[in-house]
Structures are given as C-alpha cells and as structure tokens.
Short mmCIF file of C-alpha atoms and ligand atoms in Angstrom, two decimals:
data_model
loop_
_atom_site.label_atom_id
_atom_site.label_comp_id
_atom_site.label_asym_id
_atom_site.label_seq_id
_atom_site.Cartn_x
_atom_site.Cartn_y
_atom_site.Cartn_z
CA MET A 48 -55.14 -41.90 4.87
CA LYS A 49 -52.15 -42.09 7.14
CA GLU A 50 -52.86 -40.25 10.78
CA ASP A 51 -50.57 -37.05 10.13
CA THR A 52 -53.27 -36.46 6.61
CA ARG A 53 -56.09 -37.06 8.51
CA ILE A 54 -55.40 -34.37 11.48
CA ALA A 55 -54.33 -31.71 9.29
CA SER A 56 -58.14 -32.24 6.94
CA THR A 57 -60.24 -32.92 9.90
CA GLY A 58 -62.54 -30.94 11.43
CA ARG A 59 -62.74 -28.74 8.09
CA ASP A 60 -65.38 -30.44 5.99
CA LYS A 61 -66.84 -27.11 3.16
CA LYS A 62 -70.50 -27.62 4.91
CA TYR A 63 -68.95 -26.26 7.68
CA THR A 64 -65.42 -23.69 6.49
CA HIS A 65 -67.12 -23.14 3.08
CA GLY A 66 -63.85 -22.65 1.35
CA ALA A 67 -62.34 -20.92 4.29
CA ILE A 68 -58.40 -22.95 5.49
CA ASN A 69 -60.12 -22.70 9.17
CA THR A 70 -63.88 -23.16 10.40
CA PRO A 71 -64.98 -19.54 10.80
CA VAL A 72 -66.61 -18.77 14.48
CA TYR A 73 -70.49 -18.79 14.02
CA HIS A 74 -71.17 -16.63 16.94
CA ALA A 75 -75.11 -16.95 17.07
CA SER A 76 -77.20 -17.84 19.72
CA THR A 77 -80.04 -18.86 17.47
CA LEU A 78 -79.83 -19.98 13.41
CA THR A 79 -83.63 -19.62 11.66
CA PHE A 80 -85.30 -21.84 9.50
CA ASP A 81 -87.06 -20.76 5.95
CA THR A 82 -89.74 -23.26 6.07
CA VAL A 83 -92.04 -25.14 8.68
CA SER A 84 -90.74 -28.53 7.76
CA GLU A 85 -87.08 -27.08 8.31
CA MET A 86 -88.03 -26.21 11.91
CA LYS A 87 -89.50 -29.81 12.37
CA ALA A 88 -87.08 -31.24 10.53
CA SER A 89 -84.52 -29.61 12.91
CA TYR A 90 -85.63 -31.89 15.99
CA ALA A 91 -84.70 -35.01 14.21
CA SER A 92 -81.13 -33.98 13.48
CA ARG A 93 -80.83 -32.09 16.56
CA HIS A 94 -77.42 -34.18 17.38
CA LYS A 95 -76.92 -34.79 14.41
CA GLY A 96 -74.97 -31.58 12.86
CA GLY A 97 -78.76 -29.94 12.46
CA LEU A 98 -78.77 -25.74 13.07
CA SER A 99 -81.60 -24.76 15.49
CA TYR A 100 -80.44 -23.32 18.48
CA GLY A 101 -77.16 -21.85 19.74
CA ARG A 102 -76.78 -24.00 22.74
CA ARG A 103 -77.23 -26.94 20.50
CA GLY A 104 -74.13 -26.13 18.28
CA ASN A 105 -73.21 -24.13 15.08
CA PRO A 106 -70.64 -25.09 12.77
CA THR A 107 -68.03 -24.49 14.80
CA THR A 108 -68.44 -26.14 17.12
CA TYR A 109 -69.44 -29.35 15.17
CA ALA A 110 -66.34 -29.56 13.43
CA LEU A 111 -64.65 -29.40 16.23
CA GLU A 112 -67.11 -32.14 17.71
CA GLN A 113 -65.95 -33.89 13.77
CA ALA A 114 -62.43 -33.81 14.55
CA MET A 115 -62.83 -35.35 17.98
CA CYS A 116 -64.46 -37.97 17.13
CA ASP A 117 -62.10 -38.97 13.83
CA LEU A 118 -59.24 -38.74 15.87
CA GLU A 119 -60.38 -40.79 18.88
CA GLY A 120 -62.57 -43.22 16.76
CA ALA A 121 -65.83 -42.53 18.75
CA ASP A 122 -69.30 -42.17 17.19
CA GLY A 123 -70.67 -39.01 18.87
CA CYS A 124 -68.69 -35.99 20.72
CA PHE A 125 -70.11 -33.60 23.29
CA LEU A 126 -68.56 -30.81 24.42
CA TYR A 127 -68.57 -28.88 27.89
CA PRO A 128 -67.36 -25.20 28.94
CA SER A 129 -64.26 -27.26 30.75
CA GLY A 130 -62.52 -30.71 31.55
CA LEU A 131 -64.59 -30.71 34.35
CA ALA A 132 -67.92 -29.98 33.28
CA ALA A 133 -67.06 -32.49 30.67
CA ILE A 134 -66.20 -35.06 34.04
CA THR A 135 -69.43 -34.08 35.82
CA GLY A 136 -71.77 -33.99 32.70
CA ALA A 137 -70.45 -37.38 32.07
CA ILE A 138 -71.15 -38.94 35.56
CA LEU A 139 -74.27 -37.14 36.12
CA SER A 140 -75.65 -38.19 32.57
CA PHE A 141 -75.23 -41.80 33.52
CA ALA A 142 -75.10 -42.22 37.60
CA SER A 143 -78.36 -42.39 39.58
CA ALA A 144 -79.45 -41.88 43.43
CA GLY A 145 -79.16 -45.01 44.72
CA ASP A 146 -75.92 -46.41 42.49
CA HIS A 147 -71.94 -47.04 43.26
CA ILE A 148 -69.44 -45.32 41.72
CA LEU A 149 -65.73 -47.12 41.64
CA MET A 150 -63.38 -44.38 41.23
CA ALA A 151 -58.99 -43.93 40.80
CA ASP A 152 -58.06 -43.01 44.24
CA GLY A 153 -55.60 -40.74 41.85
CA VAL A 154 -57.46 -39.30 39.83
CA TYR A 155 -57.25 -35.43 39.32
CA GLU A 156 -58.79 -34.17 42.69
CA PRO A 157 -61.65 -31.95 41.48
CA THR A 158 -62.84 -35.43 40.37
CA ARG A 159 -62.74 -36.48 44.13
CA GLY A 160 -64.52 -33.53 45.80
CA LEU A 161 -67.31 -34.47 43.43
CA CYS A 162 -68.26 -37.38 44.50
CA ARG A 163 -67.34 -37.21 48.19
CA ASN A 164 -70.01 -34.03 48.12
CA MET A 165 -72.22 -33.77 45.30
CA LEU A 166 -72.85 -37.07 44.31
CA LYS A 167 -72.71 -38.32 48.00
CA ARG A 168 -76.19 -35.89 48.52
CA LEU A 169 -77.60 -36.76 45.49
CA GLY A 170 -77.40 -40.90 46.76
CA ILE A 171 -74.43 -41.72 44.58
CA GLU A 172 -71.98 -43.20 46.78
CA THR A 173 -68.54 -43.55 45.72
CA THR A 174 -65.75 -46.12 46.83
CA PHE A 175 -62.12 -44.92 46.18
CA TYR A 176 -59.65 -48.11 44.33
CA ASP A 177 -56.04 -49.04 44.19
CA PRO A 178 -55.35 -47.26 40.70
CA MET A 179 -53.06 -50.81 40.69
CA ILE A 180 -56.28 -52.87 41.44
CA GLY A 181 -55.89 -54.24 37.56
CA ALA A 182 -58.32 -56.95 37.16
CA GLY A 183 -59.12 -57.05 41.05
CA ILE A 184 -61.47 -54.35 40.38
CA SER A 185 -64.19 -57.31 40.23
CA ASP A 186 -64.02 -58.19 44.14
CA LEU A 187 -65.56 -54.41 44.18
CA ILE A 188 -68.10 -54.21 42.02
CA ARG A 189 -71.22 -54.61 43.95
CA ASP A 190 -74.94 -54.62 42.11
CA ASN A 191 -75.52 -51.60 41.97
CA THR A 192 -72.16 -50.26 40.56
CA LYS A 193 -72.84 -47.80 37.74
CA ILE A 194 -69.69 -46.88 36.48
CA ILE A 195 -65.90 -47.65 36.76
CA PHE A 196 -64.03 -44.58 36.15
CA VAL A 197 -60.09 -44.80 35.54
CA GLU A 198 -57.68 -42.09 35.03
CA SER A 199 -54.58 -43.34 33.04
CA PRO A 200 -51.63 -42.14 34.30
CA CYS A 201 -53.09 -41.24 37.76
CA SER A 202 -53.20 -37.16 37.89
CA VAL A 203 -49.94 -36.31 40.20
CA THR A 204 -49.05 -39.51 41.34
CA MET A 205 -48.81 -40.49 37.55
CA GLU A 206 -49.89 -44.42 37.76
CA ILE A 207 -50.63 -46.20 34.45
CA GLN A 208 -53.82 -47.99 35.14
CA ASP A 209 -54.59 -51.78 33.27
CA ILE A 210 -57.47 -50.55 31.27
CA PRO A 211 -57.92 -53.39 29.53
CA ALA A 212 -58.26 -55.68 32.77
CA ILE A 213 -60.04 -53.43 34.56
CA SER A 214 -62.55 -52.83 31.63
CA LYS A 215 -63.23 -56.55 31.07
CA ALA A 216 -64.05 -57.01 34.64
CA ALA A 217 -66.51 -53.32 34.20
CA HIS A 218 -68.26 -55.23 31.05
CA LEU A 219 -68.93 -58.66 32.43
CA ARG A 220 -70.93 -57.00 36.05
CA ASP A 221 -72.38 -54.69 33.01
CA VAL A 222 -71.09 -51.93 35.03
CA MET A 223 -69.65 -48.80 32.52
CA VAL A 224 -65.78 -47.28 32.29
CA MET A 225 -65.50 -43.53 31.66
CA MET A 226 -61.60 -42.53 31.32
CA ASP A 227 -60.28 -39.31 32.31
CA ASN A 228 -57.79 -39.64 28.86
CA THR A 229 -56.76 -36.19 29.02
CA TRP A 230 -52.77 -37.32 29.46
CA GLY A 231 -52.98 -39.84 26.80
CA THR A 232 -54.83 -37.05 24.22
CA PRO A 233 -56.33 -38.07 21.52
CA LEU A 234 -53.49 -39.71 19.54
CA HIS A 235 -51.76 -41.12 22.02
CA PHE A 236 -54.10 -43.42 23.49
CA LYS A 237 -57.17 -44.91 21.81
CA PRO A 238 -59.85 -45.33 24.99
CA PHE A 239 -62.68 -47.65 22.84
CA ASP A 240 -59.48 -50.50 21.87
CA HIS A 241 -59.19 -50.76 24.83
CA GLY A 242 -62.96 -51.22 26.22
CA VAL A 243 -63.22 -47.60 27.45
CA ASP A 244 -67.21 -46.46 27.26
CA LEU A 245 -66.64 -43.04 27.40
CA SER A 246 -62.98 -40.83 27.14
CA ILE A 247 -63.08 -37.47 28.89
CA HIS A 248 -60.53 -34.31 27.66
CA ALA A 249 -59.71 -31.77 29.86
CA GLY A 250 -59.11 -30.08 25.59
CA THR A 251 -57.99 -27.13 27.84
CA LYS A 252 -54.40 -28.27 28.30
CA TYR A 253 -52.38 -29.91 25.21
CA ILE A 254 -55.62 -29.78 22.88
CA VAL A 255 -55.81 -25.34 23.36
CA GLY A 256 -52.27 -26.12 23.32
CA HIS A 257 -52.12 -22.37 23.80
CA SER A 258 -52.73 -22.08 27.82
CA ASP A 259 -55.81 -19.85 26.39
CA ALA A 260 -59.18 -21.10 26.88
CA MET A 261 -61.14 -24.15 28.59
CA VAL A 262 -62.39 -26.82 26.69
CA GLY A 263 -63.92 -29.94 28.08
CA CYS A 264 -65.25 -33.06 25.79
CA VAL A 265 -66.77 -36.29 26.16
CA THR A 266 -66.13 -39.14 23.08
CA THR A 267 -68.26 -41.72 23.30
CA ARG A 268 -69.68 -45.17 21.20
CA ALA A 269 -72.90 -44.93 19.73
CA ALA A 270 -74.32 -47.08 22.88
CA HIS A 271 -74.28 -44.29 25.06
CA ALA A 272 -74.80 -40.90 23.08
CA GLU A 273 -78.28 -40.18 22.67
CA GLN A 274 -77.88 -40.61 26.89
CA LEU A 275 -75.00 -38.32 26.95
CA PHE A 276 -75.76 -35.95 24.87
CA ASP A 277 -79.45 -35.88 26.32
CA MET A 278 -78.80 -35.81 29.95
CA SER A 279 -76.22 -32.82 29.30
CA TYR A 280 -78.37 -31.18 26.99
CA GLN A 281 -80.79 -30.69 30.03
CA MET A 282 -78.32 -28.97 32.34
CA GLY A 283 -76.82 -26.50 30.09
CA TYR A 284 -73.70 -27.36 28.85
CA CYS A 285 -71.92 -25.62 25.75
CA LEU A 286 -68.52 -24.62 24.57
CA SER A 287 -68.19 -20.91 23.01
CA PRO A 288 -67.57 -21.06 19.33
CA ASP A 289 -64.29 -18.57 20.17
CA ASP A 290 -62.97 -21.59 22.55
CA ALA A 291 -63.95 -24.13 19.82
CA TYR A 292 -61.82 -22.65 17.38
CA LEU A 293 -59.20 -22.15 19.68
CA ALA A 294 -59.54 -26.38 20.34
CA LEU A 295 -59.92 -27.17 16.45
CA ARG A 296 -56.72 -25.04 15.60
CA GLY A 297 -54.39 -27.03 18.18
CA ILE A 298 -55.83 -30.35 16.37
CA TRP A 299 -54.16 -29.26 13.72
CA THR A 300 -50.34 -28.88 15.48
CA LEU A 301 -51.11 -31.53 18.10
CA LYS A 302 -49.10 -34.27 16.83
CA VAL A 303 -45.60 -32.03 16.39
CA ARG A 304 -46.40 -30.69 19.83
CA LEU A 305 -46.30 -33.40 21.36
CA LYS A 306 -43.65 -34.68 19.80
CA GLN A 307 -41.86 -32.06 20.98
CA HIS A 308 -42.78 -32.10 24.43
CA GLU A 309 -41.78 -35.49 24.95
CA LYS A 310 -38.86 -35.33 23.69
CA ASN A 311 -37.54 -32.16 26.18
CA ALA A 312 -39.48 -34.32 28.92
CA LEU A 313 -37.42 -37.20 28.47
CA LYS A 314 -34.45 -35.19 28.29
CA VAL A 315 -35.64 -33.67 31.92
CA ALA A 316 -36.35 -36.38 33.13
CA HIS A 317 -33.36 -38.76 31.88
CA TRP A 318 -30.84 -35.43 33.60
CA LEU A 319 -33.41 -35.82 36.94
CA GLU A 320 -32.76 -39.62 37.10
CA ASN A 321 -28.96 -38.85 37.90
CA ARG A 322 -29.85 -36.34 40.01
CA PRO A 323 -28.72 -37.23 44.62
CA GLU A 324 -31.52 -35.51 45.29
CA VAL A 325 -34.08 -37.40 43.39
CA ASP A 326 -35.31 -40.46 44.95
CA HIS A 327 -37.31 -41.38 42.05
CA ILE A 328 -39.36 -40.23 38.57
CA ARG A 329 -42.79 -40.99 38.26
CA HIS A 330 -42.56 -40.94 34.37
CA PRO A 331 -44.59 -43.11 32.49
CA ALA A 332 -41.57 -44.09 29.97
CA PHE A 333 -39.34 -44.94 33.30
CA LYS A 334 -39.64 -47.68 34.76
CA SER A 335 -39.70 -46.26 37.63
CA CYS A 336 -43.48 -45.78 37.39
CA PRO A 337 -46.07 -47.23 38.64
CA GLY A 338 -47.60 -48.85 35.65
CA HIS A 339 -45.17 -48.47 33.41
CA GLU A 340 -45.36 -51.72 31.77
CA PHE A 341 -49.32 -51.03 30.69
CA TRP A 342 -47.88 -47.25 29.35
CA GLN A 343 -45.30 -49.77 27.14
CA ARG A 344 -48.24 -51.58 26.23
CA ASP A 345 -51.29 -49.72 25.50
CA PHE A 346 -49.76 -46.21 24.87
CA THR A 347 -48.21 -44.93 21.80
CA GLY A 348 -46.20 -42.41 23.10
CA SER A 349 -45.21 -39.82 26.21
CA ASN A 350 -45.64 -35.72 26.38
CA GLY A 351 -44.32 -32.82 28.67
CA LEU A 352 -45.68 -33.69 32.03
CA PHE A 353 -44.59 -36.05 34.73
CA SER A 354 -43.30 -35.75 37.90
CA PHE A 355 -40.52 -36.57 40.55
CA VAL A 356 -39.95 -37.53 44.21
CA LEU A 357 -36.90 -35.99 46.39
CA LYS A 358 -35.27 -37.79 48.59
CA GLU A 359 -35.96 -35.26 51.77
CA GLY A 360 -37.11 -32.18 52.01
CA HIS A 361 -38.62 -30.36 54.36
CA GLU A 362 -41.20 -26.73 53.22
CA ALA A 363 -38.70 -24.09 53.46
CA ALA A 364 -35.96 -26.38 51.19
CA THR A 365 -39.03 -26.71 48.56
CA THR A 366 -40.27 -23.42 48.87
CA ALA A 367 -36.41 -22.39 47.94
CA LEU A 368 -36.45 -25.01 44.88
CA MET A 369 -39.47 -23.53 43.80
CA GLU A 370 -39.40 -19.32 44.25
CA GLY A 371 -36.77 -17.81 41.61
CA MET A 372 -37.08 -20.02 38.70
CA LYS A 373 -36.54 -18.53 34.93
CA HIS A 374 -38.60 -20.42 32.37
CA PHE A 375 -40.27 -22.38 35.09
CA LYS A 376 -42.97 -21.05 35.80
CA MET A 377 -44.94 -21.83 39.05
CA GLY A 378 -48.84 -22.58 38.13
CA PHE A 379 -51.60 -24.95 38.16
CA SER A 380 -52.97 -26.98 34.79
CA TRP A 381 -50.28 -28.15 31.72
CA GLY A 382 -50.53 -28.74 28.13
CA GLY A 383 -49.71 -25.09 27.01
CA TYR A 384 -45.95 -24.90 25.06
CA GLU A 385 -44.98 -23.23 28.65
CA SER A 386 -43.10 -25.45 31.07
CA LEU A 387 -44.51 -24.87 34.34
CA ILE A 388 -43.36 -26.45 38.14
CA LEU A 389 -45.51 -27.27 40.91
CA THR A 390 -45.06 -29.34 43.97
CA TYR A 391 -48.20 -31.03 45.73
CA TYR A 392 -48.70 -30.73 49.83
CA GLY A 393 -50.69 -33.55 51.80
CA ILE A 394 -51.17 -36.14 49.21
CA GLN A 395 -51.62 -39.04 51.27
CA ASN A 396 -55.23 -37.03 52.31
CA TYR A 397 -55.94 -37.83 49.17
CA ARG A 398 -55.56 -41.30 49.14
CA THR A 399 -58.03 -43.33 51.06
CA ALA A 400 -57.14 -45.86 49.01
CA SER A 401 -53.89 -46.58 48.29
CA GLY A 402 -51.97 -44.56 50.23
CA TRP A 403 -48.50 -42.37 50.32
CA THR A 404 -45.96 -42.99 51.79
CA ALA A 405 -42.92 -40.89 49.90
CA LYS A 406 -40.36 -39.54 52.48
CA GLY A 407 -39.49 -36.62 50.26
CA PRO A 408 -41.93 -34.08 48.69
CA LEU A 409 -43.44 -34.21 45.10
CA ILE A 410 -42.44 -31.29 42.47
CA ARG A 411 -45.00 -31.87 38.97
CA LEU A 412 -43.01 -30.59 36.12
CA HIS A 413 -44.63 -29.26 32.57
CA VAL A 414 -41.92 -29.34 30.38
CA GLY A 415 -42.16 -26.68 27.45
CA LEU A 416 -41.12 -26.35 23.83
CA GLU A 417 -38.21 -24.03 25.53
CA ASP A 418 -34.44 -25.02 24.65
CA VAL A 419 -34.07 -27.82 26.86
CA ASP A 420 -30.70 -27.33 27.53
CA ASP A 421 -32.26 -23.89 29.57
CA LEU A 422 -35.02 -25.49 31.02
CA ILE A 423 -32.03 -28.44 32.59
CA ALA A 424 -30.11 -25.16 33.60
CA ASP A 425 -33.05 -23.82 35.63
CA LEU A 426 -33.64 -26.85 37.64
CA GLU A 427 -29.83 -27.31 38.31
CA GLN A 428 -30.06 -23.79 39.58
CA ALA A 429 -33.69 -24.74 41.62
CA PHE A 430 -31.28 -27.73 43.43
CA GLU A 431 -28.45 -24.90 44.18
CA ARG A 432 -31.25 -22.81 46.08
CA PHE A 433 -32.70 -25.98 47.84
CA ASN A 434 -29.29 -27.68 48.71
CA LYS A 435 -28.37 -24.68 50.53
CA VAL A 436 -31.74 -24.14 52.37
CA LEU A 437 -31.53 -27.87 53.22
C1 PLP K 220 -57.07 -30.27 34.08
C2 PLP K 220 -57.71 -31.58 34.12
C3 PLP K 220 -59.04 -31.14 34.43
C4 PLP K 220 -59.77 -30.46 34.28
O1 PLP K 220 -59.65 -29.60 33.10
P1 PLP K 220 -60.35 -27.56 33.14
O2 PLP K 220 -60.64 -27.19 32.05
O3 PLP K 220 -59.09 -26.90 33.66
O4 PLP K 220 -61.86 -27.56 33.90
C5 PLP K 220 -59.22 -32.59 34.54
N1 PLP K 220 -58.64 -33.99 34.68
C6 PLP K 220 -57.56 -33.63 34.29
C7 PLP K 220 -56.20 -34.60 34.51
C8 PLP K 220 -56.60 -31.95 34.12
O5 PLP K 220 -55.75 -32.23 33.89
#
C-alpha cells in the first residue's frame, strides 16, 4: 500500500468503525462483560485493544493508537492528555532515582523545567548538551546515564541534530534515546529508522491541525512498550475520546496540509531572506540553519514553522513589528491552519550548554494556509512599523 492510501485508511478498521467512515466517539468510563472468563481475559489483553475500563482505552483511542503505530512504524502507542504529559510520562516511565539524563540544550522549554524541578527533586540528574554535539555525546555518557533526549529541530532556535550519530553512541552504552518528534510529524521523520527508541508527539500541533485540542502520544518499539504502558497507566494518563477523535480526523488530512504549509513557509522564508533587516533564516531547509545537512539527509519535508533572526532591534521596535498584524496572530503553539507570530526574550538564559549570541531578536512564525501574498504583505507592513521605531 502506498503512503497516501495508508494514511487515508489508517485507524478505520471495522472493529472500531462498525462500518461508519470515521471511528465513532465512545464515551465510556467502563465497558462491561457478560461472563467471568471475558472479565479475566481482559487482564491479559489490556494493552492489546481489550475493552475493560475507560482509562485503559476504548475503540476511539485504540484507533488513534493504531494509526500512530501505522504511520510511524511502531509496535505500541500510548496516549496522554497533552504533549507535555507525553514527555513527562515517557521520562518517568524509565528514569529512576540516581539516574542521569542527557538533554538537548534547545529542548522545548517546559521539558527543561521538568528536568530542573521535578526530576531533580526525584534524584534524577540532568546534563544539558549542545544540540550540535553529534557523536561527541559519547564523552558525556556516564555509567548511570539512562536517557539521551533529542529534539530535532530544537524548539525556537531550530538546530537539526545528528540523530543517527547520537543513537549509535547511546546504544553502545545501553542508553535509550527519546525524541520529541513533534516538528517532524510521523510523516517527515521516521524515528525508528534512525535509532530512536521512543518517539514523542504533541498531537496538539499538526496532528490535530485545527488548534482545538490538546493531545500527546508516545510510540515505541516492542522492547520498551510494556514498561511505558505500565508506568503511564500507574500515573493515570489517558486521553478523552473527543480529543482522540479530533487527532484521528487530523491524521487523514495531515499530508496535504503539511504540503501546503511547507510551500507557503518556504515562500515566506525566501522573501524574508532578502529583507535588509534579517540577519539569517532558521528554517531547516536553509543552509543558514545549523544542522541543515542532517535535515537534508534524514527528513522528507518541512512544514510551516520556522524562525528568523534580525540584525538588530530593541524591544520597542520588536513590539511595533509584532503588534498590528492582520493575519499573523500573536500566540504560542503552532500546527493549526492559521498563521502565528511570536518573539522569545532572553533565549541566552535558557541555553546553559551552548549559549546564544545573536545580536538581534528572534521571531518565530507559523505560516498557515492563508494566501501567501497576503501573509507577505502583512510582514511588509510589520517591517515598516519596525523601521519607524528603530
Ligand atoms: C507544543 C509542544 C509540546 C507540548 O505540547 P502540549 O500539547 O502543548 O503540551 C512539546 N514539544 C514541542 C516541540 C512543542 O512544540
């Protein structure tokens, strides 16, 4: 089956849909048995599509898990109420007191917060590493290192990591590799082909795709599935069937949406590249983005999210740029059909291993599905406001 056909048919097994086109939303806190032997059998099948208790899953959530496994080439998937819950669930499923974690310095900021606060309190030590470290990660692996966490591209600053080199070094020392693969999506980066053991998604972004639900999921190969499921179940993680439905619905159109986001963003980025105010573009498909060559080698596409760095700009000028946009709304998050703009203050304060030396401010765009000429006109006016105040 070719990829497009697989995407259009995934998560739609008749055992979930009963013949409807879309998998229905099952609202159920419990699922009842007719016989004692059925009840007993449910224990054995709890992670295998068995129906017993709402928190363990129901046909809607199982259909989404099946779809994620299909698309990412995984053996198991566990769902969480948000992307961040998926990150905490994955790490806490495997790290114990006394363990050490290696964490990419450009990781999603709340992931950094987890390391510095809760994990520290639990006796789990974190070392942040330069995301461009590649095979050099070996030097940082200790006897008690349990997890190397990668995020590629990094949040906001967009460095692409050499994941095969990091995975190779990790596996030589029996360390697991977890990846936040939200940007890559299950379509543009295949984590298990590059040595990743556990792939994490904020389904909130492109998978849901319409900015109307929070969803997290972790996919894994068989070797780690039981421990991930057991620990996450012990912590009470589950996803509401309504949000699972929205994620499934997003998956069926994910590929065409990504293509249009990619096309629009590339056009905007090329336009920005020629602006005199812009120092450089941090888009994985651009040579100016650190690790561009790894994106070229390992990814099959890009999407609507990228950043750019200005040559100069004080806070008042950046504020003038950001305020008064017509189409780019100011807001966190990304992956919906709409365009968003954001700036990040004090990046250098978060970069403890690799630093951040850009002189001008960094602006992050999520380029949506609007007409790209309208978006460029919006940015053109933004630069006019910027230059007036600068
Ligand atoms: C948004 C995001 C998350 C967190 O997802 P939520 O659903 O908002 O909790 C994690 N990682 C990355 C890269 C993100 O962009």
